[in-house]
């Protein structure tokens, strides 16, 4: 069972709320109606992605007998909010600290890469569901909403994976690169391609290519 401290639950809640605001604002700008409209869709993509990211770290840490705890990074919160005004979110609200007596670079790297990998897997699940919903969305508003949630979920989680793999400050990429450069290059390349697809092609066009439409 994964356990959270009171401070960690507080920090996760704050980070979650800030990320929701940032992604919603980056998507809609100062359009209040657009902000409110996209909020439920952003909440699902960010909520599931954030939770699975942290669970990924914790599950792998537990596997190696380590304890991990998420802590807020105040400057990171400000960077996330400020960047959202330019239509992009540099999601750095906090970092996961791992505690162990003998923490090797390999174990630390595997714990670190688990978070971005969780986001990448979730992004692929989202795009798969979107592909299933695409031909059905003309029949129901519910199917259309699910499609939109999954399309945005793909983009958000692809971005979260790629950004967290950057080898800067205390992001996951620093620990992964220190452990194994080859693995970092491979995973970073895959996450980068996913982000480029979401930006250059778009989730809906990607689904159309998958469906052969």
Short mmCIF file of C-alpha atoms in Angstrom, two decimals:
data_model
loop_
_atom_site.label_atom_id
_atom_site.label_comp_id
_atom_site.label_asym_id
_atom_site.label_seq_id
_atom_site.Cartn_x
_atom_site.Cartn_y
_atom_site.Cartn_z
CA UNK A 1 0.00 0.00 0.00
CA UNK A 2 1.32 3.45 -0.93
CA UNK A 3 1.35 5.83 2.03
CA UNK A 4 1.44 9.62 1.95
CA UNK A 5 2.43 11.98 4.76
CA UNK A 6 0.20 14.94 5.63
CA UNK A 7 2.78 17.37 4.27
CA UNK A 8 3.03 15.38 1.05
CA UNK A 9 -0.76 15.32 0.57
CA UNK A 10 -0.82 19.09 1.12
CA UNK A 11 1.99 19.68 -1.38
CA UNK A 12 0.40 17.36 -3.95
CA UNK A 13 -2.94 19.15 -3.60
CA UNK A 14 -1.36 22.57 -4.10
CA UNK A 15 0.66 21.34 -7.08
CA UNK A 16 -2.43 19.72 -8.59
CA UNK A 17 -4.50 22.91 -8.32
CA UNK A 18 -1.70 25.07 -9.74
CA UNK A 19 -1.14 22.72 -12.70
CA UNK A 20 -4.85 22.65 -13.50
CA UNK A 21 -4.96 26.45 -13.55
CA UNK A 22 -1.79 26.70 -15.64
CA UNK A 23 -2.83 24.20 -18.32
CA UNK A 24 -6.37 25.63 -18.48
CA UNK A 25 -5.05 29.19 -18.80
CA UNK A 26 -2.42 28.19 -21.36
CA UNK A 27 -5.22 26.63 -23.42
CA UNK A 28 -7.84 29.38 -23.14
CA UNK A 29 -5.95 32.54 -22.21
CA UNK A 30 -8.09 35.36 -20.80
CA UNK A 31 -11.26 33.89 -22.29
CA UNK A 32 -13.27 33.13 -19.13
CA UNK A 33 -15.86 31.03 -20.93
CA UNK A 34 -13.13 29.03 -22.65
CA UNK A 35 -11.30 28.63 -19.35
CA UNK A 36 -14.39 27.25 -17.62
CA UNK A 37 -15.25 25.02 -20.59
CA UNK A 38 -11.85 23.34 -20.77
CA UNK A 39 -11.44 23.05 -16.99
CA UNK A 40 -13.17 19.63 -16.59
CA UNK A 41 -11.16 18.24 -19.51
CA UNK A 42 -7.88 19.56 -18.11
CA UNK A 43 -8.72 18.25 -14.64
CA UNK A 44 -9.01 14.67 -15.89
CA UNK A 45 -5.80 14.78 -17.93
CA UNK A 46 -3.76 16.52 -15.25
CA UNK A 47 -5.25 14.64 -12.29
CA UNK A 48 -4.69 11.15 -13.63
CA UNK A 49 -1.31 12.05 -15.07
CA UNK A 50 -0.06 13.70 -11.87
CA UNK A 51 -1.25 10.87 -9.64
CA UNK A 52 0.22 8.12 -11.83
CA UNK A 53 3.50 10.04 -12.14
CA UNK A 54 3.92 10.12 -8.38
CA UNK A 55 2.68 6.55 -7.93
CA UNK A 56 5.24 5.45 -10.51
CA UNK A 57 8.03 6.92 -8.38
CA UNK A 58 6.62 5.49 -5.17
CA UNK A 59 5.97 1.96 -6.46
CA UNK A 60 9.51 1.61 -7.82
CA UNK A 61 10.97 3.16 -4.65
CA UNK A 62 9.02 0.64 -2.56
CA UNK A 63 10.29 -2.17 -4.79
CA UNK A 64 13.84 -1.27 -3.79
CA UNK A 65 12.96 -0.70 -0.13
CA UNK A 66 13.25 3.09 -0.34
CA UNK A 67 10.97 5.86 0.88
CA UNK A 68 10.00 8.72 -1.39
CA UNK A 69 8.18 11.96 -0.67
CA UNK A 70 6.90 14.73 -2.94
CA UNK A 71 7.83 18.26 -1.88
CA UNK A 72 6.79 21.57 -3.39
CA UNK A 73 9.29 23.80 -5.14
CA UNK A 74 7.95 27.38 -4.68
CA UNK A 75 10.06 28.81 -7.51
CA UNK A 76 8.81 26.02 -9.75
CA UNK A 77 5.22 27.03 -9.00
CA UNK A 78 5.98 30.60 -10.07
CA UNK A 79 7.68 29.37 -13.26
CA UNK A 80 4.66 27.21 -14.11
CA UNK A 81 2.24 30.11 -13.59
CA UNK A 82 4.40 32.64 -15.45
CA UNK A 83 4.98 30.33 -18.43
CA UNK A 84 1.25 29.65 -18.79
CA UNK A 85 0.78 33.30 -19.82
CA UNK A 86 2.81 32.47 -22.95
CA UNK A 87 0.64 29.50 -23.88
CA UNK A 88 3.02 26.81 -22.58
CA UNK A 89 3.47 25.28 -19.14
CA UNK A 90 6.87 24.53 -17.64
CA UNK A 91 5.51 22.09 -15.09
CA UNK A 92 7.94 22.26 -12.17
CA UNK A 93 5.73 22.51 -9.06
CA UNK A 94 7.84 20.11 -7.01
CA UNK A 95 10.08 17.09 -6.92
CA UNK A 96 10.13 13.63 -5.38
CA UNK A 97 12.83 13.08 -2.78
CA UNK A 98 14.01 9.50 -2.23
CA UNK A 99 15.44 8.37 1.08
CA UNK A 100 17.59 5.26 1.46
CA UNK A 101 20.78 4.21 3.25
CA UNK A 102 22.53 3.03 0.09
CA UNK A 103 20.94 4.68 -2.93
CA UNK A 104 22.90 3.82 -6.07
CA UNK A 105 22.70 5.81 -9.29
CA UNK A 106 20.95 2.84 -10.93
CA UNK A 107 18.18 2.60 -8.34
CA UNK A 108 17.78 6.38 -8.21
CA UNK A 109 17.58 6.47 -12.02
CA UNK A 110 14.98 3.70 -12.17
CA UNK A 111 12.85 5.44 -9.55
CA UNK A 112 13.16 8.72 -11.48
CA UNK A 113 12.28 7.29 -14.90
CA UNK A 114 9.17 5.57 -13.54
CA UNK A 115 7.28 8.89 -13.36
CA UNK A 116 7.77 9.98 -17.00
CA UNK A 117 7.20 6.41 -18.19
CA UNK A 118 3.84 6.39 -16.39
CA UNK A 119 2.90 9.59 -18.24
CA UNK A 120 3.98 8.12 -21.59
CA UNK A 121 1.97 4.93 -21.07
CA UNK A 122 -1.05 6.97 -20.01
CA UNK A 123 -0.68 9.20 -23.09
CA UNK A 124 -0.78 6.12 -25.33
CA UNK A 125 -3.83 4.80 -23.47
CA UNK A 126 -5.53 8.17 -23.98
CA UNK A 127 -4.84 8.22 -27.72
CA UNK A 128 -6.05 4.60 -28.05
CA UNK A 129 -9.34 5.48 -26.34
CA UNK A 130 -9.60 8.60 -28.51
CA UNK A 131 -9.25 6.40 -31.60
CA UNK A 132 -12.12 4.22 -30.39
CA UNK A 133 -14.28 7.25 -29.60
CA UNK A 134 -13.56 9.10 -32.86
CA UNK A 135 -16.14 7.34 -35.09
CA UNK A 136 -18.68 7.38 -32.25
CA UNK A 137 -18.47 11.05 -31.30
CA UNK A 138 -20.96 12.08 -33.99
CA UNK A 139 -23.64 10.03 -32.25
CA UNK A 140 -23.40 11.42 -28.73
CA UNK A 141 -22.12 14.45 -26.83
CA UNK A 142 -20.76 12.04 -24.21
CA UNK A 143 -18.58 10.26 -26.78
CA UNK A 144 -17.39 13.62 -28.09
CA UNK A 145 -16.48 14.73 -24.56
CA UNK A 146 -14.56 11.50 -23.92
CA UNK A 147 -12.72 12.03 -27.20
CA UNK A 148 -11.74 15.59 -26.23
CA UNK A 149 -10.62 14.49 -22.76
CA UNK A 150 -8.44 11.75 -24.24
CA UNK A 151 -7.03 13.98 -26.99
CA UNK A 152 -5.96 16.61 -24.46
CA UNK A 153 -4.86 13.89 -22.05
CA UNK A 154 -2.48 12.60 -24.71
CA UNK A 155 -0.96 16.05 -25.24
CA UNK A 156 -0.70 16.93 -21.54
CA UNK A 157 0.87 13.64 -20.50
CA UNK A 158 3.29 13.62 -23.43
CA UNK A 159 4.44 17.07 -22.38
CA UNK A 160 4.71 16.11 -18.70
CA UNK A 161 6.87 13.11 -19.62
CA UNK A 162 9.19 15.06 -21.92
CA UNK A 163 9.56 18.04 -19.61
CA UNK A 164 10.35 15.94 -16.55
CA UNK A 165 13.06 14.14 -18.54
CA UNK A 166 15.03 17.35 -19.06
CA UNK A 167 18.33 17.02 -17.16
CA UNK A 168 18.02 20.31 -15.29
CA UNK A 169 17.93 21.09 -11.57
CA UNK A 170 16.11 18.26 -9.75
CA UNK A 171 13.93 17.03 -12.61
CA UNK A 172 13.77 13.28 -13.25
CA UNK A 173 16.01 13.55 -16.30
CA UNK A 174 19.02 14.51 -14.17
CA UNK A 175 18.91 11.22 -12.27
CA UNK A 176 18.13 9.13 -15.37
CA UNK A 177 21.03 10.65 -17.32
CA UNK A 178 23.39 10.11 -14.39
CA UNK A 179 22.34 6.45 -14.31
CA UNK A 180 22.34 5.57 -18.02
CA UNK A 181 22.79 8.02 -20.91
CA UNK A 182 21.59 5.52 -23.53
CA UNK A 183 18.28 4.90 -21.76
CA UNK A 184 17.81 8.64 -21.19
CA UNK A 185 18.38 9.40 -24.90
CA UNK A 186 15.95 6.67 -25.98
CA UNK A 187 13.12 7.60 -23.61
CA UNK A 188 13.65 11.34 -24.13
CA UNK A 189 13.52 10.84 -27.91
CA UNK A 190 10.24 8.91 -27.70
CA UNK A 191 8.67 11.49 -25.37
CA UNK A 192 9.92 14.31 -27.61
CA UNK A 193 8.36 12.73 -30.69
CA UNK A 194 5.06 12.37 -28.84
CA UNK A 195 5.13 16.06 -27.93
CA UNK A 196 6.01 17.08 -31.50
CA UNK A 197 3.13 14.98 -32.82
CA UNK A 198 0.69 16.62 -30.41
CA UNK A 199 1.91 20.08 -31.46
CA UNK A 200 2.58 19.68 -35.19
CA UNK A 201 -0.09 17.14 -36.10
CA UNK A 202 -2.57 17.35 -33.26
CA UNK A 203 -4.28 14.50 -31.45
CA UNK A 204 -7.33 14.50 -33.74
CA UNK A 205 -5.26 14.34 -36.93
CA UNK A 206 -3.16 11.62 -35.33
CA UNK A 207 -6.31 9.61 -34.62
CA UNK A 208 -7.42 10.08 -38.23
CA UNK A 209 -4.06 8.68 -39.39
CA UNK A 210 -4.45 5.72 -37.03
CA UNK A 211 -7.98 5.09 -38.26
CA UNK A 212 -6.94 5.57 -41.88
CA UNK A 213 -9.53 8.31 -42.39
#
